[in-house]
Every structure is written in C-alpha cells, then in structure tokens.
Short mmCIF file of N, CA and C in Angstrom, two decimals:
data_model
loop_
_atom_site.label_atom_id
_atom_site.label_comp_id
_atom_site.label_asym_id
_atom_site.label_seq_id
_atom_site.Cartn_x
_atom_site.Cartn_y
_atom_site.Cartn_z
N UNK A 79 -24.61 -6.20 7.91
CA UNK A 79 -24.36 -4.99 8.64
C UNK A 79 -23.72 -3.99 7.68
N UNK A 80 -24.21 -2.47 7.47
CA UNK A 80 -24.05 -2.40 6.40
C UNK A 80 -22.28 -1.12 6.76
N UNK A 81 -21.92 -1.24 8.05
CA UNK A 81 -20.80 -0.62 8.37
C UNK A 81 -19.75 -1.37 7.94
N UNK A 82 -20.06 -2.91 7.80
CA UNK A 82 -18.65 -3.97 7.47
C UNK A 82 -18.89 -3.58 5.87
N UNK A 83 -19.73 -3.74 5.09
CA UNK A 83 -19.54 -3.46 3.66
C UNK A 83 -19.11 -1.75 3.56
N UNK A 84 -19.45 -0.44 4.39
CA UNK A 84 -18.36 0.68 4.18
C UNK A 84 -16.91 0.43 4.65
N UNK A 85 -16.70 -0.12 5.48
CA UNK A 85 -15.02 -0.67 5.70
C UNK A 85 -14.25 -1.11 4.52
N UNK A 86 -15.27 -2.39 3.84
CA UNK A 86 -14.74 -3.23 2.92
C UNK A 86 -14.81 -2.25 1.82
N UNK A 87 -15.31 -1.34 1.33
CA UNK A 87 -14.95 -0.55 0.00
C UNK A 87 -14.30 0.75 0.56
N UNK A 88 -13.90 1.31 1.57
CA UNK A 88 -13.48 2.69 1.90
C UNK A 88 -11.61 2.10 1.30
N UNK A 89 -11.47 3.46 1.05
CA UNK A 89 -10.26 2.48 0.43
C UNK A 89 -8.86 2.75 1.52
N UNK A 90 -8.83 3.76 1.93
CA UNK A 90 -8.12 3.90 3.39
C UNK A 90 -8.54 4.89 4.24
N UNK A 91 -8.72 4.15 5.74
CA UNK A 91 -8.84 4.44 6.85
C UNK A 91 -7.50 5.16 7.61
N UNK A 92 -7.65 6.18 8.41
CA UNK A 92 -6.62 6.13 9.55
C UNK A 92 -6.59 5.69 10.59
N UNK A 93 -5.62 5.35 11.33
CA UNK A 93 -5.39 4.68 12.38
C UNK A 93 -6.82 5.50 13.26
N UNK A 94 -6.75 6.64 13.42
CA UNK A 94 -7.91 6.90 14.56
C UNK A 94 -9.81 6.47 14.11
N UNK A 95 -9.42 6.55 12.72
CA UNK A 95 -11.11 6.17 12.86
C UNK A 95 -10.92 4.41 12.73
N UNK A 96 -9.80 3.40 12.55
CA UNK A 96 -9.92 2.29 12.69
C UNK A 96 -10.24 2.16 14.02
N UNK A 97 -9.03 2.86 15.52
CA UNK A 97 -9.17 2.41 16.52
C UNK A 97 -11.02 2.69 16.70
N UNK A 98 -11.18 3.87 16.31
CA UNK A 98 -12.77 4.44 16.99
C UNK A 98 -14.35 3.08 16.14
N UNK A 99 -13.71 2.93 14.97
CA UNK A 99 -14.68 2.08 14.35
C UNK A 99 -14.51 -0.08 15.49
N UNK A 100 -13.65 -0.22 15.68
CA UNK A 100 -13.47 -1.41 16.74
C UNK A 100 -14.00 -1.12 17.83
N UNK A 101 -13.56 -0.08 18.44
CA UNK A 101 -14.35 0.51 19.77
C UNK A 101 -15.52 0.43 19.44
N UNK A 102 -16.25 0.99 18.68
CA UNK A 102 -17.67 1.06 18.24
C UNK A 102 -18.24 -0.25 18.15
N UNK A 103 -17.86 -1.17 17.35
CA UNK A 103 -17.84 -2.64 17.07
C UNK A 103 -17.93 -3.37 18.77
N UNK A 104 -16.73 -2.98 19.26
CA UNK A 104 -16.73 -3.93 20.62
C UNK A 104 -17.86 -3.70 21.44
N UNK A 105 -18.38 -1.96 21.41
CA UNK A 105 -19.29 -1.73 22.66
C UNK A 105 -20.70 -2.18 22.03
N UNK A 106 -20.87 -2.43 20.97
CA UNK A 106 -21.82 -3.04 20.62
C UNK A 106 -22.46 -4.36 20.65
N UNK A 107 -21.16 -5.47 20.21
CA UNK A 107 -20.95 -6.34 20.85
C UNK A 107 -21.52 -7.01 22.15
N UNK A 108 -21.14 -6.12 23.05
CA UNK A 108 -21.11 -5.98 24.19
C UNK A 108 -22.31 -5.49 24.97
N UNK A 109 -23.73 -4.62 24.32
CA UNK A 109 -24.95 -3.94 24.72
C UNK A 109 -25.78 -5.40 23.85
N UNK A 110 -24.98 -5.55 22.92
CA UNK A 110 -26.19 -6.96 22.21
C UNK A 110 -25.97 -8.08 23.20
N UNK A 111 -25.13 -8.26 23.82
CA UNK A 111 -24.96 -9.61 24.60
C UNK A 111 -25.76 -9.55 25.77
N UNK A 112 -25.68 -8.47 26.17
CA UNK A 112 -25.63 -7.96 27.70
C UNK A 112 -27.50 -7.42 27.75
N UNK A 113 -27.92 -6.70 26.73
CA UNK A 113 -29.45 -6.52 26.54
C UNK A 113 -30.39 -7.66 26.16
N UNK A 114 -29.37 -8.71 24.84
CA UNK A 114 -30.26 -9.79 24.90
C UNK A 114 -30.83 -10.78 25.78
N UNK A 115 -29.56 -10.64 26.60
CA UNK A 115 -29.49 -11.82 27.57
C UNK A 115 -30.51 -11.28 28.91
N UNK A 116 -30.71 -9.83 29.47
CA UNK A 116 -30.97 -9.54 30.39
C UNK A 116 -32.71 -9.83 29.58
N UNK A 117 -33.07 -9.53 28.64
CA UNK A 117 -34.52 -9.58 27.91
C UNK A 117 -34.66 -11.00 28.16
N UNK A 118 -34.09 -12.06 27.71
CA UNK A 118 -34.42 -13.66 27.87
C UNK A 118 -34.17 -13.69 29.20
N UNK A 119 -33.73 -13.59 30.31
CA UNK A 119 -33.89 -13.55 31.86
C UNK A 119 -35.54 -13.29 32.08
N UNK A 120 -35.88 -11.80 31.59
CA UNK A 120 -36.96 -11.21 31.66
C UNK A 120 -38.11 -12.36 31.43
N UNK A 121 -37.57 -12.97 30.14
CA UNK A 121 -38.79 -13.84 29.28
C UNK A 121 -38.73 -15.10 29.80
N UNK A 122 -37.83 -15.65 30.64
CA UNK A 122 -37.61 -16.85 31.59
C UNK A 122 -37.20 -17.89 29.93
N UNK A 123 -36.47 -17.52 29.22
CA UNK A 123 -35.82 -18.51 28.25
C UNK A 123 -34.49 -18.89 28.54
N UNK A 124 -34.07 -19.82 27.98
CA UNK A 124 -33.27 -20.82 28.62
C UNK A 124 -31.66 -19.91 27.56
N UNK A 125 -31.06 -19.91 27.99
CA UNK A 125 -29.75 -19.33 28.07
C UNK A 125 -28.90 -19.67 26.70
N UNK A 126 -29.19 -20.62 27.32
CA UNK A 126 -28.27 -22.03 25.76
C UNK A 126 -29.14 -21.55 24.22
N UNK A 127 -30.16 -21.61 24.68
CA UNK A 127 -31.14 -21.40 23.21
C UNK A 127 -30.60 -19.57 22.88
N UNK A 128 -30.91 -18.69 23.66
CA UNK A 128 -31.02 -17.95 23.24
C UNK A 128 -29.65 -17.47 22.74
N UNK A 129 -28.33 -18.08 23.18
CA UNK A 129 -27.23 -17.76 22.81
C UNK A 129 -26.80 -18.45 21.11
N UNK A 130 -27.61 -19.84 21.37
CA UNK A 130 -27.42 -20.14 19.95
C UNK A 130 -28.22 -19.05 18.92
N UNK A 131 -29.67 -18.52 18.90
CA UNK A 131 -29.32 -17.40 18.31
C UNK A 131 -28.99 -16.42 17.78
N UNK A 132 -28.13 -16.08 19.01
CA UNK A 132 -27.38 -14.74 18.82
C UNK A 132 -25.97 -14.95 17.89
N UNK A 133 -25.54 -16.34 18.07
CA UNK A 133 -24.16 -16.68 17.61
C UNK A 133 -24.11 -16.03 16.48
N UNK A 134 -24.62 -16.27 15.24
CA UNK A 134 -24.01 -15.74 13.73
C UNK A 134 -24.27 -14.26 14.01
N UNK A 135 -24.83 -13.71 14.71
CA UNK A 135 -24.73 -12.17 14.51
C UNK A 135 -23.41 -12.21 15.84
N UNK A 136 -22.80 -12.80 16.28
CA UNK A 136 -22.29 -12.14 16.94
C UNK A 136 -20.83 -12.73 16.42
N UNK A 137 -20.49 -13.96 15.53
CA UNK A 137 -19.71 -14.42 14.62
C UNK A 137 -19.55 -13.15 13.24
N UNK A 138 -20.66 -12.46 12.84
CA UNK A 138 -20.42 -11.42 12.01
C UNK A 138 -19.78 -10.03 12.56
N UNK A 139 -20.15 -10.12 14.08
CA UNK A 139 -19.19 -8.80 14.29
C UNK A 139 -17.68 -9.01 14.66
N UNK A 140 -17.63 -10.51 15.13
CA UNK A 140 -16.17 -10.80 15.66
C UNK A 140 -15.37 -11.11 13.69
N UNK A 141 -16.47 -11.26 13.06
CA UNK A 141 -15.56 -10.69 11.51
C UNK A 141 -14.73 -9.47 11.35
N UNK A 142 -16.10 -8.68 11.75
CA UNK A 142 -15.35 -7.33 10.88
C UNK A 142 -14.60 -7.25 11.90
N UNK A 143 -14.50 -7.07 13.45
CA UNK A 143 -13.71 -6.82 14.14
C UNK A 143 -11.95 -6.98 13.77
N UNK A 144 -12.06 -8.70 13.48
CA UNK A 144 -10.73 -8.97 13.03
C UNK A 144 -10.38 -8.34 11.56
N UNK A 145 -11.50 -8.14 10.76
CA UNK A 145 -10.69 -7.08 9.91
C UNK A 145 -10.44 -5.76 9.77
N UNK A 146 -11.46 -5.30 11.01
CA UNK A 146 -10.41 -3.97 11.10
C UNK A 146 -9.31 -4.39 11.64
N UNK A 147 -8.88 -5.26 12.79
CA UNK A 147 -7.63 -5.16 13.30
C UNK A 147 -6.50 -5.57 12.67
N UNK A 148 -7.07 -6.45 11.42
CA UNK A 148 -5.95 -6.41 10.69
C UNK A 148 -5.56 -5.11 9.44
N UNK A 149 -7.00 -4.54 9.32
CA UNK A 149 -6.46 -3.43 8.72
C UNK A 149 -5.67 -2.33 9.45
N UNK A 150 -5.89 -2.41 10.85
CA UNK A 150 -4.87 -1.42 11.80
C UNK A 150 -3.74 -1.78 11.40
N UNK A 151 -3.34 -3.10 11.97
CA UNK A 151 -2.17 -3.91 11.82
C UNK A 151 -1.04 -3.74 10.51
N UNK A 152 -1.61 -3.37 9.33
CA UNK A 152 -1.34 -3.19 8.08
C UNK A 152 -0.59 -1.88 8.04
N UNK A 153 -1.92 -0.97 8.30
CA UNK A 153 -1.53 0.55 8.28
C UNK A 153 -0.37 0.78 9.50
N UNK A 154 -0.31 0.19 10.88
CA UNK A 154 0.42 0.49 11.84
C UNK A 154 1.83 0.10 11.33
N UNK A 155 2.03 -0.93 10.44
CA UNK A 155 3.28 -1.60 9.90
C UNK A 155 4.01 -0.70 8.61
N UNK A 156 2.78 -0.20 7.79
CA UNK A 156 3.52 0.32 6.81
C UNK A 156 3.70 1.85 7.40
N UNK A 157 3.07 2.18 8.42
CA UNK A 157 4.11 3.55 8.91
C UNK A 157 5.37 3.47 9.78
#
C-alpha cells in the first residue's frame, strides 16, 4: 500500500493529518470488510474462506494503523 511507505519516509506529520490519515485507514478498513463480504453473500461463498483471504490485507492495514498511532502517541508526548 503505497500510503504506509509515504508515512514511513515523511519525516514529520502533525497531529491533524495523523488523526485524518487513521481515520482514512479505519474507514477503509471498514468499506473492504463490509463490500467484500456483502460481494461473497452475493456469490453464495462461504464466509470462513473468504475472510481467510482478506486477512493479510487487512493485517497490513491494522500495521500501519498501529503505526500511525504510535506516531501520534510520540508527537502527542513530546508536545
């Protein structure tokens, strides 16, 4: 994803585009779970399968997630 490799070289963020870049992250998250799953309903596939799947892409966003929040966490501490 090529937003976690601009995170990983930007060299500082502010608190508002961290909170807005997680937000972004979560609602995405959240339209991939929620669209994939309603499409495999559609396609009559079995739930379990299609979630295994989805897991490493959805293990790569719960990455960057936790590193923006720890880059919030950082910046929120050293101010």
């Amino acid at each position: 994803m090529s937003t976690t490799a601009e995170v990983t070289t930007t060299e500082q963020l502010s608190h508002e585009e961290l909170a807005e870049l997680i937000g972004e992250f979560e609602q995405y998250r959240e339209r991939l779970v929620n669209e994939t799953m309603t499409t495999a309903q559609k396609a009559k596939l079995p739930k379990a399968k299609v979630m295994a799947q989805l897991e490493p892409e959805l293990a790569r966003i719960d990455a960057a997630l936790h590193q923006l929040r720890e880059q919030q966490s950082t910046l929120s501490a050293s101010n």
